[in-house]
mmCIF file of C-alpha atoms and ligand atoms in Angstrom:
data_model
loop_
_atom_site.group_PDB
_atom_site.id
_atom_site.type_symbol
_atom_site.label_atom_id
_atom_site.label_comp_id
_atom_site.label_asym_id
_atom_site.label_seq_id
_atom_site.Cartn_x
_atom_site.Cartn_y
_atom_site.Cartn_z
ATOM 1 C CA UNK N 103 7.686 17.404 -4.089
ATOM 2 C CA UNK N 104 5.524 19.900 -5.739
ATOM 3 C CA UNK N 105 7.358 20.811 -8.640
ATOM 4 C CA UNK N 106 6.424 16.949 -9.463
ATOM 5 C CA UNK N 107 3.474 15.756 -11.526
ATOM 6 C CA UNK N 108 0.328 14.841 -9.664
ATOM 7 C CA UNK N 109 -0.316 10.682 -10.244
ATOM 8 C CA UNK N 110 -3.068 10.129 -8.202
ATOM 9 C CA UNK N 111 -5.606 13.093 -7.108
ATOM 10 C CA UNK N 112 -8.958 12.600 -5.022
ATOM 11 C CA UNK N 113 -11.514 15.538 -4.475
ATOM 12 C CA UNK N 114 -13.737 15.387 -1.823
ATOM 13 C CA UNK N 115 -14.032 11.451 -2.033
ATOM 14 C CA UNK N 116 -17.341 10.506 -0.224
ATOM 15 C CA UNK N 117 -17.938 6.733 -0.074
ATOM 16 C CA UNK N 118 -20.788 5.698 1.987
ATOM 17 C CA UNK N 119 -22.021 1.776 2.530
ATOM 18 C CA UNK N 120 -25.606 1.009 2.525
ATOM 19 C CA UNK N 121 -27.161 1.387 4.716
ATOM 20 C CA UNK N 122 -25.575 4.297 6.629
ATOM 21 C CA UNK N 123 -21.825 3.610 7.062
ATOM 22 C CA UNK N 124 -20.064 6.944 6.102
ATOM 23 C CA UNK N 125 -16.406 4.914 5.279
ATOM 24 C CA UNK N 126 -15.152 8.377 3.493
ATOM 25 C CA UNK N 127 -16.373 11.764 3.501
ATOM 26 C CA UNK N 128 -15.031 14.593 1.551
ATOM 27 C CA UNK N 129 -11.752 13.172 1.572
ATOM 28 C CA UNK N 130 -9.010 15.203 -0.596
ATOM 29 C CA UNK N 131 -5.220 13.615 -0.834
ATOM 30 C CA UNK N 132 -2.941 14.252 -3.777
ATOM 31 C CA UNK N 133 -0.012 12.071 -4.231
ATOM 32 C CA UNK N 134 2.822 13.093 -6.196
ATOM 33 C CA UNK N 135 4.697 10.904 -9.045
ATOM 34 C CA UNK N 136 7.973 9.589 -6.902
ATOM 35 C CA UNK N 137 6.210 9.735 -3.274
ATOM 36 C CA UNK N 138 6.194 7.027 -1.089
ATOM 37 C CA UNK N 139 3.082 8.458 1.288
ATOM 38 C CA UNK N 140 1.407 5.917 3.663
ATOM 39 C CA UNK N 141 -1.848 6.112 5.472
ATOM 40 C CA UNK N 142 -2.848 5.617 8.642
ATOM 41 C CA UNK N 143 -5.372 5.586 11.127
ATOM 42 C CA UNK N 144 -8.178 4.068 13.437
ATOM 43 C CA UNK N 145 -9.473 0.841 12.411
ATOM 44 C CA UNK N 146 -12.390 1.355 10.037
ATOM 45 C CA UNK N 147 -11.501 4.987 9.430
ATOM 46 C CA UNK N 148 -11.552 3.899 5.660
ATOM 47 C CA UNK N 149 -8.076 3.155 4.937
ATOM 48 C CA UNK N 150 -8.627 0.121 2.749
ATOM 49 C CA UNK N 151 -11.733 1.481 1.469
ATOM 50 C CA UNK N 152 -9.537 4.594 -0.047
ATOM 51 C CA UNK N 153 -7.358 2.077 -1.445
ATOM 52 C CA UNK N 154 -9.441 0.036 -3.299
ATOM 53 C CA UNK N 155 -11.291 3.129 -4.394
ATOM 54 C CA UNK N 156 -7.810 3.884 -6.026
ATOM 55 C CA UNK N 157 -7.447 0.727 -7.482
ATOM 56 C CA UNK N 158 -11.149 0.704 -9.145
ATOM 57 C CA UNK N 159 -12.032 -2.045 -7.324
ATOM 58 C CA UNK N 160 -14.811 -0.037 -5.735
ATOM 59 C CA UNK N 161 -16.998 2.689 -6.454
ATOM 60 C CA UNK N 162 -18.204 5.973 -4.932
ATOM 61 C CA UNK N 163 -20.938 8.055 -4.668
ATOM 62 C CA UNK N 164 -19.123 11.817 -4.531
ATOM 63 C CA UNK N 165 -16.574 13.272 -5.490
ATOM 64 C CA UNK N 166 -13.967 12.116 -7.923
ATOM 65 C CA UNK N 167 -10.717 10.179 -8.064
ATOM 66 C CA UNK N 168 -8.315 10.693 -11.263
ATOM 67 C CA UNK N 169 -5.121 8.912 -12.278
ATOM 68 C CA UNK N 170 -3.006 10.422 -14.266
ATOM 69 C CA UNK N 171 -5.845 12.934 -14.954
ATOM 70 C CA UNK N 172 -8.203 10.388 -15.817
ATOM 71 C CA UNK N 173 -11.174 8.780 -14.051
ATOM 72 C CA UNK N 174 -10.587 6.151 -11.751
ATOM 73 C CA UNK N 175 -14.442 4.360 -11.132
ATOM 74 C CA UNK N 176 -14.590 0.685 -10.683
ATOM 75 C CA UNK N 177 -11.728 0.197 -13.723
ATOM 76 C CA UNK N 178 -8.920 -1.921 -12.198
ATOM 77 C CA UNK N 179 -5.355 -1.545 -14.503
ATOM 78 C CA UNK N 180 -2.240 -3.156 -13.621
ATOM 79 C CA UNK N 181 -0.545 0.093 -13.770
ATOM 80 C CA UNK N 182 -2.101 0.577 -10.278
ATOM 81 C CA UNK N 183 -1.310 -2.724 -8.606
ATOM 82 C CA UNK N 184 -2.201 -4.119 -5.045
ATOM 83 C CA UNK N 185 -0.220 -5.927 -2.510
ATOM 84 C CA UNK N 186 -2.571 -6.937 0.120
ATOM 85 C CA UNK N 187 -2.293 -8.308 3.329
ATOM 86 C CA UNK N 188 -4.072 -11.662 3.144
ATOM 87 C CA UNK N 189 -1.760 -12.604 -0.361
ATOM 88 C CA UNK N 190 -4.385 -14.187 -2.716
ATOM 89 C CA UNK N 191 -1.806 -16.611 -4.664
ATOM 90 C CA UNK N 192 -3.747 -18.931 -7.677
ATOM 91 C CA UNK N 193 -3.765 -22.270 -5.020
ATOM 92 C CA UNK N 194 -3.615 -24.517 -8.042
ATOM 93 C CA UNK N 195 -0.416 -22.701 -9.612
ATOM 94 C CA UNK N 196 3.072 -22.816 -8.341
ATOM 95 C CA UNK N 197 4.932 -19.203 -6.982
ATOM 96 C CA UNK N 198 6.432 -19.199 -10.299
ATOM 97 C CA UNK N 199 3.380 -19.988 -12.164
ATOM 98 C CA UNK N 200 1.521 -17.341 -10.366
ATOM 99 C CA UNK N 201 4.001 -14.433 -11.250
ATOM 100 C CA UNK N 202 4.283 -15.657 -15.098
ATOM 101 C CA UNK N 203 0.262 -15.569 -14.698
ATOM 102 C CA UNK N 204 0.023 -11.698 -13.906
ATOM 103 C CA UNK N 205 2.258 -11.105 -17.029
ATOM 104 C CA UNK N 206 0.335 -13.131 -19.113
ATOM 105 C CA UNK N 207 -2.356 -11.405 -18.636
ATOM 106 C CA UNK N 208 -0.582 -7.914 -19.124
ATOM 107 C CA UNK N 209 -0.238 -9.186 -22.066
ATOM 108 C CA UNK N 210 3.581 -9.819 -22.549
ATOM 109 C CA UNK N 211 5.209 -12.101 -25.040
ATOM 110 C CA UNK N 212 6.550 -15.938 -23.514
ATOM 111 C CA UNK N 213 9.506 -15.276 -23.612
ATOM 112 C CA UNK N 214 9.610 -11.759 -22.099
ATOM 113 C CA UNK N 215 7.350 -13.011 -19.274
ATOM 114 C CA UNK N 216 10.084 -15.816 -18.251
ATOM 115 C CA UNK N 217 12.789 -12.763 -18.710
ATOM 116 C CA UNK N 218 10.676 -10.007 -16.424
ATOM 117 C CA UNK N 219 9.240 -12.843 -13.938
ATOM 118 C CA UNK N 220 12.690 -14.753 -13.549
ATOM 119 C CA UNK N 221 13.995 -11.013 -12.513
ATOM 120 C CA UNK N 222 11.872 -10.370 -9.991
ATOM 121 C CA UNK N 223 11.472 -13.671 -8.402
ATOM 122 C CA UNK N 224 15.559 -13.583 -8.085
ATOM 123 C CA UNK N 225 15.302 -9.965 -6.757
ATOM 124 C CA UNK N 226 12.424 -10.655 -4.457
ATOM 125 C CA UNK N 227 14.214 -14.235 -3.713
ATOM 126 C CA UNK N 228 11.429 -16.392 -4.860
ATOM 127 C CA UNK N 229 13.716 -18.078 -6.664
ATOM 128 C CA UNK N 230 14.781 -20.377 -3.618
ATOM 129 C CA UNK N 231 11.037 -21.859 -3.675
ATOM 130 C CA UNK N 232 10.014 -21.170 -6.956
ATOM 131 C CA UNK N 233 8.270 -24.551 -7.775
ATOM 132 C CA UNK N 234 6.459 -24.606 -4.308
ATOM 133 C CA UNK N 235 3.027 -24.571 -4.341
ATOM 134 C CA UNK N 236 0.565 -21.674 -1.831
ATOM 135 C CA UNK N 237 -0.169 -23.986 0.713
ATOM 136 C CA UNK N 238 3.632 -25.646 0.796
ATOM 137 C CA UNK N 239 4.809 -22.178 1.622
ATOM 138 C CA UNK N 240 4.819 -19.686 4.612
ATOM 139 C CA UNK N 241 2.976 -15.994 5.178
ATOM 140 C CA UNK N 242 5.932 -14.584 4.698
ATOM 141 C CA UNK N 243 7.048 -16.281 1.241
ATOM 142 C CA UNK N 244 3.315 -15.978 -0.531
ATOM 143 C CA UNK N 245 4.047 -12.566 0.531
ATOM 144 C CA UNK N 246 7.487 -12.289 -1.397
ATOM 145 C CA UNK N 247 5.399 -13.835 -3.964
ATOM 146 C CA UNK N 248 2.977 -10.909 -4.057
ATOM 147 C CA UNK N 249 5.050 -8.940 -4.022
ATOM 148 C CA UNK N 250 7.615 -10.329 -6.341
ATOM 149 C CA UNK N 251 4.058 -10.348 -8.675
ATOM 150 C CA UNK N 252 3.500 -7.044 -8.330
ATOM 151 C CA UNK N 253 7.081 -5.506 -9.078
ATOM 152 C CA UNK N 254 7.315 -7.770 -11.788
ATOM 153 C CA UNK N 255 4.339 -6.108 -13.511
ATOM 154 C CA UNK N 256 6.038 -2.297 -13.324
ATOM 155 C CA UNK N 257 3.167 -0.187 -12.041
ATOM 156 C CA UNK N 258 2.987 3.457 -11.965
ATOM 157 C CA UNK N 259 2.055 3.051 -8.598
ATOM 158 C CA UNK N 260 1.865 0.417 -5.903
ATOM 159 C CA UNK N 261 -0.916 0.268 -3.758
ATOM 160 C CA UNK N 262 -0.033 -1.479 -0.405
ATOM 161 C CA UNK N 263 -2.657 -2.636 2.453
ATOM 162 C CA UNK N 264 -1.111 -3.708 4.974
ATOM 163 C CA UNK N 265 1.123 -6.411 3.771
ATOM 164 C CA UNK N 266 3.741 -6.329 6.559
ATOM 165 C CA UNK N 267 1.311 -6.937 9.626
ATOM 166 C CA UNK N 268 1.072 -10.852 9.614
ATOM 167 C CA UNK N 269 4.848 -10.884 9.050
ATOM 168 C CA UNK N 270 7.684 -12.248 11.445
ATOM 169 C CA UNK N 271 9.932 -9.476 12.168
ATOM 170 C CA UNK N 272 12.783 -10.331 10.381
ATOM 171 C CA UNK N 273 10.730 -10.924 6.854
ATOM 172 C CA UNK N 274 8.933 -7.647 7.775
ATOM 173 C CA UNK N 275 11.739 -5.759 7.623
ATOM 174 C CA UNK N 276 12.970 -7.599 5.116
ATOM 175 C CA UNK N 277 10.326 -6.932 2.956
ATOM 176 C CA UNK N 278 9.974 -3.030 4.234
ATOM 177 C CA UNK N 279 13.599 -2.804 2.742
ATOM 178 C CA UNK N 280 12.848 -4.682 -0.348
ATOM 179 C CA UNK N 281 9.508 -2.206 -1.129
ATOM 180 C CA UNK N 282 11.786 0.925 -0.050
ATOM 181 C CA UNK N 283 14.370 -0.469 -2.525
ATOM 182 C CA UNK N 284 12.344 -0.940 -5.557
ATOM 183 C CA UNK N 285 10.568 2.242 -5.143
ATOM 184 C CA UNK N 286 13.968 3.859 -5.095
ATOM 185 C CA UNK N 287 15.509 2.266 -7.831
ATOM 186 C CA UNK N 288 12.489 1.936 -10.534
ATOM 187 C CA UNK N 289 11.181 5.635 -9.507
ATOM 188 C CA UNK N 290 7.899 3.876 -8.453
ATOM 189 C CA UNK N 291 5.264 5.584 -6.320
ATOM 190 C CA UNK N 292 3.818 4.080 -3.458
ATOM 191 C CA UNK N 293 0.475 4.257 -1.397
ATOM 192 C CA UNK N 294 1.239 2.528 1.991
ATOM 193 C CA UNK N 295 -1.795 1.589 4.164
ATOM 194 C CA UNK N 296 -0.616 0.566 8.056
ATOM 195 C CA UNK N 297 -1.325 0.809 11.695
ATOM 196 C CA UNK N 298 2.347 0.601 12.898
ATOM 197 C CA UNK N 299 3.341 4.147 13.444
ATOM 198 C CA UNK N 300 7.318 3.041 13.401
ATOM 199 C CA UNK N 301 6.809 1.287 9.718
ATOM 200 C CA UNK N 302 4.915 4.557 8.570
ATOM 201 C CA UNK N 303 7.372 7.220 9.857
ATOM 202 C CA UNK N 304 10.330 4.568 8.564
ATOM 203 C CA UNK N 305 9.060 4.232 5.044
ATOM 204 C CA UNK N 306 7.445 7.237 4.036
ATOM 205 C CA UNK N 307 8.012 10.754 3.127
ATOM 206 C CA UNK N 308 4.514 11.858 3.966
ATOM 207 C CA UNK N 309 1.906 10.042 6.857
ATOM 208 C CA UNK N 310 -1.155 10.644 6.292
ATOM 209 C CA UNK N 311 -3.282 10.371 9.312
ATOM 210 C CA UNK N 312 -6.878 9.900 9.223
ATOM 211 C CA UNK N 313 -9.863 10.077 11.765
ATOM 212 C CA UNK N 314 -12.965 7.766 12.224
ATOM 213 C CA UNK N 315 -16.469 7.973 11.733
ATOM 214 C CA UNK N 316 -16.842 9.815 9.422
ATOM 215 C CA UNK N 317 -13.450 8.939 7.387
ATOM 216 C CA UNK N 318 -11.208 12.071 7.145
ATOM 217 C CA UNK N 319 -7.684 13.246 6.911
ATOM 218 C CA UNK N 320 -6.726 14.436 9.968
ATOM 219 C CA UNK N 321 -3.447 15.794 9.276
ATOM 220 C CA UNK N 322 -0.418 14.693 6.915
ATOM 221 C CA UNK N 323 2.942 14.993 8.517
ATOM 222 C CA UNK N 324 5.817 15.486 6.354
ATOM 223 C CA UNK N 325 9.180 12.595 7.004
ATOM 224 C CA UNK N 326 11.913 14.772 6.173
ATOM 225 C CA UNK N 327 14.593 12.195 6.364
ATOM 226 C CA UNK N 328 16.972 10.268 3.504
ATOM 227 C CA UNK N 329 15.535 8.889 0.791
ATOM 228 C CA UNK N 330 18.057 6.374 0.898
ATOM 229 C CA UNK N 331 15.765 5.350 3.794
ATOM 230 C CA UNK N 332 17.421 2.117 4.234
ATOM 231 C CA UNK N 333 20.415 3.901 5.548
ATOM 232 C CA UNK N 334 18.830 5.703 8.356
ATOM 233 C CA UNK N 335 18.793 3.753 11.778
ATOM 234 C CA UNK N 336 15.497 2.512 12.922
ATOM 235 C CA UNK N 337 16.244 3.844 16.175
ATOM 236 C CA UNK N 338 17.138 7.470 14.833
ATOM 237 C CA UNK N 339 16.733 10.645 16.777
ATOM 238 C CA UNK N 340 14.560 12.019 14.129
ATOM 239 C CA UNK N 341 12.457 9.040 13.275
ATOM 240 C CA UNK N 342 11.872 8.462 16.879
ATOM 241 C CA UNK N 343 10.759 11.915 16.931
ATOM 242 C CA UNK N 344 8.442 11.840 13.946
ATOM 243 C CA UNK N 345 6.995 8.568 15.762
ATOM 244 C CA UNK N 346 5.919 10.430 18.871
ATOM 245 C CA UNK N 347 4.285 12.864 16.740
ATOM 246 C CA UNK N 348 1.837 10.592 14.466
ATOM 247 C CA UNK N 349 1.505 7.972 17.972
ATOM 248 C CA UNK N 350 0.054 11.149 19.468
ATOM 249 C CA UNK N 351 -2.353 12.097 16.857
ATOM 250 C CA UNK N 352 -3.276 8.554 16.418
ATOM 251 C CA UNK N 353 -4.025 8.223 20.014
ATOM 252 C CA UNK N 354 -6.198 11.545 20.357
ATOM 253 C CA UNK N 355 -7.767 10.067 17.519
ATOM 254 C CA UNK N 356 -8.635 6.607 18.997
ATOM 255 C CA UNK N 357 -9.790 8.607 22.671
ATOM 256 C CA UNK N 358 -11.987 10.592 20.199
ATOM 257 C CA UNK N 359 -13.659 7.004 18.972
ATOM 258 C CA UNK N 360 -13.868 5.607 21.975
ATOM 259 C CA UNK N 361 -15.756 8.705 23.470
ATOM 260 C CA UNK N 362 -17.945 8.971 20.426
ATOM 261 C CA UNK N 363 -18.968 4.717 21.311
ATOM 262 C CA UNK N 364 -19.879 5.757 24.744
ATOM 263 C CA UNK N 365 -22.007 8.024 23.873
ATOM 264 C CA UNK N 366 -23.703 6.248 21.498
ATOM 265 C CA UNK N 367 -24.201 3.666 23.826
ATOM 266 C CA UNK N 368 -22.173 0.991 21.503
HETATM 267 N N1 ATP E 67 -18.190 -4.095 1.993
HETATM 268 C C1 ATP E 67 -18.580 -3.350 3.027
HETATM 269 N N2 ATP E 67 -19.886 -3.244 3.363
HETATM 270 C C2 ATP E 67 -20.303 -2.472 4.390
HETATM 271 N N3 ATP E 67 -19.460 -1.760 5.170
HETATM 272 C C3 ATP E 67 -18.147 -1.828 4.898
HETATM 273 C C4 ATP E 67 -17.640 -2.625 3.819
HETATM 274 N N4 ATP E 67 -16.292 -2.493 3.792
HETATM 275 C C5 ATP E 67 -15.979 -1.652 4.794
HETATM 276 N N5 ATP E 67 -17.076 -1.255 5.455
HETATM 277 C C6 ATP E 67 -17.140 -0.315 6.588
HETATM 278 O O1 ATP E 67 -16.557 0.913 6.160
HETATM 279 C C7 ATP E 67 -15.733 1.455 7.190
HETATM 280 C C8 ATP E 67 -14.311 1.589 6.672
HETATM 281 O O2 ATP E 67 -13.788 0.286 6.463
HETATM 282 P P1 ATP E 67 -12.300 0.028 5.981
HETATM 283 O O3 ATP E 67 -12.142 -1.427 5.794
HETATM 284 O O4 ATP E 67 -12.001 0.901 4.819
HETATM 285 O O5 ATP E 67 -11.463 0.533 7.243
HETATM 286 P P2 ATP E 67 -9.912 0.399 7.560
HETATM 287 O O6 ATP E 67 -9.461 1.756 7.952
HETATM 288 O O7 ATP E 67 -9.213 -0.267 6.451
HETATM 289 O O8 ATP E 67 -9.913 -0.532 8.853
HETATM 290 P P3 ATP E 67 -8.796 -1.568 9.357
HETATM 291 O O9 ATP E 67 -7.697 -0.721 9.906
HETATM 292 O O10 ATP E 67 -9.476 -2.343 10.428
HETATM 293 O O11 ATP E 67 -8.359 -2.401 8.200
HETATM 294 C C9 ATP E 67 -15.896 0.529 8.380
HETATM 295 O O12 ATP E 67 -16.892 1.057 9.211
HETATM 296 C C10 ATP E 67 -16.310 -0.783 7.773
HETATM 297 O O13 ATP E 67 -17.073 -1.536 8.662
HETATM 298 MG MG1 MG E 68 -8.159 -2.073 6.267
#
């Protein structure tokens, strides 16, 4: 991976909430163009906050966060998209509407937004429920909508919180495959915030695990399996392996928090 180009670089990120909550602290993390790295960690150990950090939707108060070499700092760009969890779809536009919507704002011509949306929503398989409006369609679909939004509008990089983890299993997976798929084929990079330790080890080729209070990396544990990841059983020797690894640091992690609350009497 190194003798790829840095895409997204933060130095000693420090984001702190008033009054007092210490979200990040000196966090460093480079992720290289063509990675598909996830994050995880203890809830509130700043995972989301790091995110939308990286998509400018927040600011800091130390350290610095390029893209591309430039200066990331409460400047949101499509070329670093977000799929969230909780899918925020335009309630008074139908799936369709709402992917054509992104594009027109991009700034694309009619008729290339019909071409690039109608792609993606056949891709993604919007296409089945195209005409539907947000509340006349499941989790799962808005996500596939979100999603289907997102690829549509070819970002350098695809910044994901959590959008599996109010998924059935079957459109979780199906979705996990879909994102693994697209980043293969369009050379995408992808920042993948989770708590399952199965989906991280599955999807990416770096985990990233963070600790609490204050928000640091831990340790980042390198996947070395296919990147034709779709090919590798679930239930693989290795990924199994690389599973026990992260569970354990994540669970030294969450003692560590729960200590740290007795003591200070939370
Ligand atoms: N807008 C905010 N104002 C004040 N504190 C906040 C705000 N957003 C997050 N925090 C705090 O910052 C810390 C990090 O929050 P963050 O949401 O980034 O954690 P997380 O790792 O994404 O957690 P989870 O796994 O539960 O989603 C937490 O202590 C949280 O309470
Ligand atoms: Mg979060």
């Amino acid at each position: 991976m190194n003798n790829s180009k840095v895409i997204l670089k933060a130095t000693n990120l420090t984001k702190v909430y008033p009054p007092d909550i210490w979200a990040l602290d000196r966090v460093s993390l480079e992720i290289y163009d063509g990675e598909f790295v996830s994050i995880i960690g203890p809830s509130g150990c700043g995972k989301t906050t790091f995110l939308r950090i990286a998509a400018g939707l927040e600011d800091y108060q130390e350290g610095e966060v390029l893209f591309n070499g430039e200066k990331v700092f409460k400047n949101c760009d499509w070329r670093r998209s977000v799929i969230y969890q909780d899918i925020r779809l335009l309630p008074w536009m139908t799936a369709q509407e709402n992917i054509y919507f992104g594009l027109e704002n991009k700034g694309l011509p009619k008729d290339e937004v019909r071409r690039v949306g109608d792609k993606w929503m056949k891709i993604i398989g919007v296409d089945n429920f195209k005409d539907k409006y947000p509340h006349e369609i499941s989790e799962g679909q808005k996500q596939m909508v979100g999603m289907a939004r997102v690829c549509a509008l070819d970002p350098d990089i695809v910044l994901c919180d959590e959008p599996t983890s109010s998924l059935d299993w079957h459109t979780r997976r199906y979705l996990q495959v879909e994102l693994l798929k697209y980043w293969y084929n369009e050379n995408k990079t992808v920042l993948f915030v989770t708590h399952d330790v199965e989906e991280a080890v599955y999807l990416s080729q770096r985990v990233v695990c963070m600790s609490a209070r204050p928000g640091k990396i831990k340790e980042i544990i390198d996947i070395d399996l296919p990147k034709e990841r779709w090919e590798v059983a679930r239930d693989d020797l290795k990924v199994l392996e690389y599973a026990n690894k992260v569970a354990s640091i994540l669970s030294e992690e969450l003692k560590r928090g729960k200590e740290l609350e007795l003591k200070e009497g939370h």
